[in-house]
Coordinates of C-alpha atoms and ligand atoms in Angstrom, one line a residue:
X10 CA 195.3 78.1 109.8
X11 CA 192.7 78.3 107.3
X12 CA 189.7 76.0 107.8
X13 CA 188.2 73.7 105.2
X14 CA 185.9 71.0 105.3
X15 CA 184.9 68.2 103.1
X16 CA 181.8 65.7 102.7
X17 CA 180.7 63.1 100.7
X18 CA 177.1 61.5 100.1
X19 CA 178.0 58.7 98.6
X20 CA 179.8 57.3 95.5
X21 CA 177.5 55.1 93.2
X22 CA 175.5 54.9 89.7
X23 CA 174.0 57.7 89.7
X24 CA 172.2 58.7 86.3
X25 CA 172.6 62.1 84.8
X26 CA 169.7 61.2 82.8
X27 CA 167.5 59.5 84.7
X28 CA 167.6 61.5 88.0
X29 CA 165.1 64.3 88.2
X30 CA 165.8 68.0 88.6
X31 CA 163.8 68.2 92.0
X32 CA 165.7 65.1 93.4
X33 CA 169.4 66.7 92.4
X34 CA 168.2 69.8 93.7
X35 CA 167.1 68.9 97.3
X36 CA 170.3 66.4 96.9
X37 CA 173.2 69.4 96.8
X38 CA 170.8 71.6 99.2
X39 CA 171.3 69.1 101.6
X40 CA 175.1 68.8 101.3
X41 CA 175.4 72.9 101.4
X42 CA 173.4 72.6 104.5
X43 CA 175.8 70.0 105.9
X44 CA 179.1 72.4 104.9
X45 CA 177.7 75.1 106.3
X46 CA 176.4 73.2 109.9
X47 CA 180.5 71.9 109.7
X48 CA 181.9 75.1 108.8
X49 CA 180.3 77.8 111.1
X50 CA 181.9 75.3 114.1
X51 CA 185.4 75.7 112.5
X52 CA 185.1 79.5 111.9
X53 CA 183.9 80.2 115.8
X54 CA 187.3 78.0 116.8
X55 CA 185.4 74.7 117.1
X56 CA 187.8 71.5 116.5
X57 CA 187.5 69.3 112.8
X58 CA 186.3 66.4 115.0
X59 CA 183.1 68.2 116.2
X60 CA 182.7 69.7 112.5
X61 CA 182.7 66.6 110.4
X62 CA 180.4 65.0 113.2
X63 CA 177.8 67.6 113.0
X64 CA 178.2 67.9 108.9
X65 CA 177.8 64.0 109.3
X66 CA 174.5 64.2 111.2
X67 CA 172.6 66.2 109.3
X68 CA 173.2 63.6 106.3
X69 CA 172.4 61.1 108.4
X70 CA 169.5 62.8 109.1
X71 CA 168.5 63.0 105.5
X72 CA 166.3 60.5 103.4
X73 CA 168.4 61.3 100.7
X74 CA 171.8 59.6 101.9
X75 CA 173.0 56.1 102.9
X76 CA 173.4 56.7 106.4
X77 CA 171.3 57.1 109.5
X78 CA 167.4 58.0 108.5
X79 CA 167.6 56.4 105.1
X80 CA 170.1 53.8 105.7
X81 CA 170.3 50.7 103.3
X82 CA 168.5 47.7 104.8
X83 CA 169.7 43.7 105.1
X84 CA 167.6 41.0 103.1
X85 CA 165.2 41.2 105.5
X86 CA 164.1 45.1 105.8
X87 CA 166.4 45.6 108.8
X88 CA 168.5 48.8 108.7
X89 CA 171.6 48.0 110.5
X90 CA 173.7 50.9 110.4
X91 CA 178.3 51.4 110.9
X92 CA 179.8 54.3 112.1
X93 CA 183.0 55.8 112.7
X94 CA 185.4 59.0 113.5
X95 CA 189.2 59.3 114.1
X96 CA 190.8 62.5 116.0
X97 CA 193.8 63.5 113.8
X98 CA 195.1 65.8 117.4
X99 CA 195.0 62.6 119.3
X100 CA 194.5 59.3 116.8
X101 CA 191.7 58.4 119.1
X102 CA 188.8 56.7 117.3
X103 CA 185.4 55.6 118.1
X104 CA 183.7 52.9 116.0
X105 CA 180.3 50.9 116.0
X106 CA 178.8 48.6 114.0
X107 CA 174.9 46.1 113.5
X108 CA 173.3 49.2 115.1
X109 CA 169.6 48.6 114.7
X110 CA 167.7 51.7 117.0
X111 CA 170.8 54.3 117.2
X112 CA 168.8 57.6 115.4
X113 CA 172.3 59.2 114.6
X114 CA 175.1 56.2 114.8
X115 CA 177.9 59.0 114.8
X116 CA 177.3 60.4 117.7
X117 CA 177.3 57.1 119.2
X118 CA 180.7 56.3 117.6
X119 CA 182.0 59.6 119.6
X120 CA 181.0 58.2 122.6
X121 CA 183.1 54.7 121.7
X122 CA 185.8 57.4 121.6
X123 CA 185.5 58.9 123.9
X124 CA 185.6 55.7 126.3
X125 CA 187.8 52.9 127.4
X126 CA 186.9 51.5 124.0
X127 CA 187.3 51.6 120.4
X128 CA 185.3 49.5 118.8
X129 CA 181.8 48.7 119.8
X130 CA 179.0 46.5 117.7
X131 CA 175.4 45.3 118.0
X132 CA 173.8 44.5 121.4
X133 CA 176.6 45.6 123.7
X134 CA 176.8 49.1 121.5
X135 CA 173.3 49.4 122.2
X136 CA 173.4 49.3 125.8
X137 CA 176.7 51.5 126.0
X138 CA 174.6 54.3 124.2
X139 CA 171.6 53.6 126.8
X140 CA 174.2 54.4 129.4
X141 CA 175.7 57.5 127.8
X142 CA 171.9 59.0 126.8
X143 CA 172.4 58.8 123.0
X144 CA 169.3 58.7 121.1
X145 CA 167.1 55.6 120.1
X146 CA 164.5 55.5 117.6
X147 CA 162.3 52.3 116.9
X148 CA 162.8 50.1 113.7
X149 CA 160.3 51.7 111.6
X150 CA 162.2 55.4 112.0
X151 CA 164.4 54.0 109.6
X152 CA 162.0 52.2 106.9
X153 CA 161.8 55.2 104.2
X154 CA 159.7 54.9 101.0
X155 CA 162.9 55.5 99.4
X156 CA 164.5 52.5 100.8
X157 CA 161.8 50.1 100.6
X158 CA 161.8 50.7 96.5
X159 CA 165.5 50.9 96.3
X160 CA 165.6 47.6 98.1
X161 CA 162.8 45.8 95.8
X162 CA 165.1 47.4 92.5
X163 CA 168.0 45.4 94.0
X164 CA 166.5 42.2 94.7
X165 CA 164.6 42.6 91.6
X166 CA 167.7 43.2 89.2
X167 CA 170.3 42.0 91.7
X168 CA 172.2 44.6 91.6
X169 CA 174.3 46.9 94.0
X170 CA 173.5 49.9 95.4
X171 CA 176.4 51.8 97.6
X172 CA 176.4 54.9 99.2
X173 CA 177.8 56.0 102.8
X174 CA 178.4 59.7 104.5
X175 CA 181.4 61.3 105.6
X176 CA 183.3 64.1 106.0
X177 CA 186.8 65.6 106.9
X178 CA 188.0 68.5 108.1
X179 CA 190.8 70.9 109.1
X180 CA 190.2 73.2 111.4
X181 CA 192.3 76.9 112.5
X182 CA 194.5 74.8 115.3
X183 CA 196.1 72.9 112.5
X184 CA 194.5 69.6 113.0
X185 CA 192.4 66.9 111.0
X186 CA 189.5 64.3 112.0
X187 CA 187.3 62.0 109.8
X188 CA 183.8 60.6 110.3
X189 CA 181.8 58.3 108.4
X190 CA 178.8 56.5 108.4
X191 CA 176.5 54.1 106.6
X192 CA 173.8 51.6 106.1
X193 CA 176.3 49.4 104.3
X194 CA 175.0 47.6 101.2
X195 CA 171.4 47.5 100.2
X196 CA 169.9 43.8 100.4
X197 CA 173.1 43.1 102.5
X198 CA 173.2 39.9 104.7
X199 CA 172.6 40.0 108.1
X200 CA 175.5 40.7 110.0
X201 CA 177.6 42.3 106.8
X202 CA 180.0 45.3 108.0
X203 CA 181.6 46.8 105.2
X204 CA 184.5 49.6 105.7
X205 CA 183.3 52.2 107.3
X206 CA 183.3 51.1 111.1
X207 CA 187.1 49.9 110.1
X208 CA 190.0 52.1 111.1
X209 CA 191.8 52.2 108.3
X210 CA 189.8 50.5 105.6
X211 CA 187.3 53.6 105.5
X212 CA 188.4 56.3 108.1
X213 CA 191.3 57.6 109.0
X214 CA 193.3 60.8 110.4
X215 CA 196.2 62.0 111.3
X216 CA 197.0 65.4 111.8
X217 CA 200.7 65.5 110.6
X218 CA 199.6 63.7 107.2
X219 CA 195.9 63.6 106.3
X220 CA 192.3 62.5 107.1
X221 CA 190.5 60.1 104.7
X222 CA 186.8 59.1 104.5
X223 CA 185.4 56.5 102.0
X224 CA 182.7 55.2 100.0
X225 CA 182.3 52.2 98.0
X226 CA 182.3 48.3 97.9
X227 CA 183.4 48.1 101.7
X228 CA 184.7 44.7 100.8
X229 CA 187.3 45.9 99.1
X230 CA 188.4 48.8 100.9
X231 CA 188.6 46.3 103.6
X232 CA 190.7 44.6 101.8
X233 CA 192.8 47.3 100.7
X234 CA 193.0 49.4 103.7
X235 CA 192.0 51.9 101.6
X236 CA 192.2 54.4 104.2
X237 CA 195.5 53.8 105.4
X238 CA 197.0 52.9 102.2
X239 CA 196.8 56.7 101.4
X240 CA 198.3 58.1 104.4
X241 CA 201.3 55.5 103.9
X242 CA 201.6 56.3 100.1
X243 CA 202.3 60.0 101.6
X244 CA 204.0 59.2 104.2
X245 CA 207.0 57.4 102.8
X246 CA 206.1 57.5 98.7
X247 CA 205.5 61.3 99.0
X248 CA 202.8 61.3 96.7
X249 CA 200.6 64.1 97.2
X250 CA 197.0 63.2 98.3
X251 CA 195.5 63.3 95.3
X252 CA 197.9 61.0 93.9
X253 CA 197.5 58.5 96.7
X254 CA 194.4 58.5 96.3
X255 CA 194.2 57.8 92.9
X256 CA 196.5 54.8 93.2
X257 CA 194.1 53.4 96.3
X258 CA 190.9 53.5 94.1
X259 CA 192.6 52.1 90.8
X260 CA 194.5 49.9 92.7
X261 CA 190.4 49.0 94.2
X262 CA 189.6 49.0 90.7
X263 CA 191.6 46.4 89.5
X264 CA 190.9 43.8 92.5
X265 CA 186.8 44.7 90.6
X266 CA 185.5 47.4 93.4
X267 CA 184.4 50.9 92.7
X268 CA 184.2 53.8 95.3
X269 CA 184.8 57.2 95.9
X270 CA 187.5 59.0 98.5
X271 CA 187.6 62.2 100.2
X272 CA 190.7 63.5 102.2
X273 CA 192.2 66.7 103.3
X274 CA 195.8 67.4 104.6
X275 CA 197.6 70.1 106.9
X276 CA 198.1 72.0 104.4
X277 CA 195.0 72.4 103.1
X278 CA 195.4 70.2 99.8
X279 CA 192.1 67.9 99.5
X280 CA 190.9 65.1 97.3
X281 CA 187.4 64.3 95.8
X282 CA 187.9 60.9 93.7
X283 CA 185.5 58.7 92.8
X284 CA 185.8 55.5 90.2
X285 CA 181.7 55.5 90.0
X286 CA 179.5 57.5 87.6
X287 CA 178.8 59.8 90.5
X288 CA 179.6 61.1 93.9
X289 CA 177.5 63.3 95.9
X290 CA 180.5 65.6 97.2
X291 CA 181.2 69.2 98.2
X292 CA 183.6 71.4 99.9
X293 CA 183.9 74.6 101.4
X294 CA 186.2 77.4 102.7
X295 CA 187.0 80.6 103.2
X296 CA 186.5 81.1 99.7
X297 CA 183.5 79.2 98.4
X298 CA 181.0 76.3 98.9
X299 CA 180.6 73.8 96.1
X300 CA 178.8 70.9 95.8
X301 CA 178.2 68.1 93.1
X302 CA 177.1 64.9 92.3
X303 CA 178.4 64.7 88.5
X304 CA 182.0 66.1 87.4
X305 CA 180.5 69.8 87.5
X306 CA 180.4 71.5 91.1
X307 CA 178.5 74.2 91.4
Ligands
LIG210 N1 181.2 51.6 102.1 C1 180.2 51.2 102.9 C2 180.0 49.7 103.0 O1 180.4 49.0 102.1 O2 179.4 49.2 103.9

């Protein structure tokens, strides 16, 4: 099998016009960076859960995503910060939510999998990830310059910014995983969890049909089971990915949410939709690496 790995940075309103060369530059660097981190574990054998984790923290890790380091905050400056990853091999999942110290939540989701658990959130996640040595960084880690000013533009023109991280992959043993992550919506209330944490709504993977990672309005993919929704569309409407997912996002679309979808099945086929002005997106195989933010990939 042929390996091939997908990301996304984020679907939201981004401006062509507005954004500056320097700032879409260091944006696409960073996704090629993230392929390539994801890809060189698939080409040495590595599985598509351990790619799209690693691909995964290195956005997180980034002050120019939605997720982890840069992570939107709550009304009240906090970054509170949702996680997830589903095993296609196994349909094991690991997922965490109202993180507040966690420096990469991902790796703290794998750990939820990796347990008796599935779901962990808040206080008792944090002192699961004491127990199991994953990282903690103080409050402040997570207060960016970036963030601060994006969260004054929001309360200022009450607005919504989105954005989230994610990835899929397939990797040369045939099989499929998702993770995603997020600091949910900027100015959020305390306590929000959008999709991403959600089996289903924004992560999802099974190897015999597809994996699926979201971004967007959380509310609605929650709503929608956006996730899920695809892998049933192909599953017993045998509509090919791209299809499903198209129906998912209009069908998001219609209910007044906007979002973006990534997914990849056994075969290889992949989707990279979005029903915003922009997506920060990419893909690579054995062929190329592209990235984007606008239609063009480059
Ligand atoms: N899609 C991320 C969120 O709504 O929290």
């Amino acid at each position: 099998m042929k390996p091939k790995l997908l990301l996304h940075g984020g679907a939201g309103n981004f401006d062509k016009n507005t954004m500056s060369s320097d700032e879409y530059s260091i944006r696409l660097e960073t996704m090629r960076e993230a392929l390539k981190i994801g890809y060189a574990i698939l080409e040495r054998g590595g599985n598509s859960l351990d790619a799209t984790v690693e691909t995964v923290v290195h956005l997180e890790n980034s002050t120019y995503f939605n997720a982890g380091k840069s992570g939107a905050l709550t009304w009240n400056g906090v970054a509170e910060l949702d996680a997830s990853l589903m095993d296609g091999a196994t349909k094991n999942a690991g997922c965490v939510s109202n993180v507040t110290h966690i420096k990469n939540p991902i790796l703290l989701a794998r750990e939820i999998l990796n347990s008796e658990h599935v779901f962990l959130t808040g206080f008792g996640a944090e002192e699961f990830a004491l127990q199991r040595g994953v990282e903690f960084v103080s409050q402040n880690y997570f207060i960016t310059e970036e963030n601060l000013s994006d969260l004054e533009r929001v309360k200022k023109a009450n607005k919504v910014i989105l954005g989230t991280v994610g990835a899929v992959a397939l990797d040369i043993h045939g099989q499929l995983a998702s993770s995603t992550s997020t600091g949910g919506i900027m100015n959020k209330r305390p306590g929000r969890v959008g999709d991403t944490p959600i089996i289903g709504a924004g992560t999802y993977a099974d190897s015999t049909i597809g994996a699926i990672s979201a971004t967007g309005h959380g509310e609605y993919f929650i709503r929608s089971v956006a996730a899920f929704s695809i892998i049933t569309r192909m599953q017993y409407l045998h509509e090919d990915i791209n299809l499903a997912t198209k129906e998912v996002l209009n069908q998001i679309l219609s209910m007044g949410g906007t979002g973006g979808i990534i997914g990849i099945t056994p075969l290889g086929d992949m989707t990279l939709e979005y029903t915003t002005p922009g997506m920060q997106r990419g893909f690579v195989d054995e062929n190329e690496i592209l990235v984007g933010i606008f239609e063009e990939m480059e």
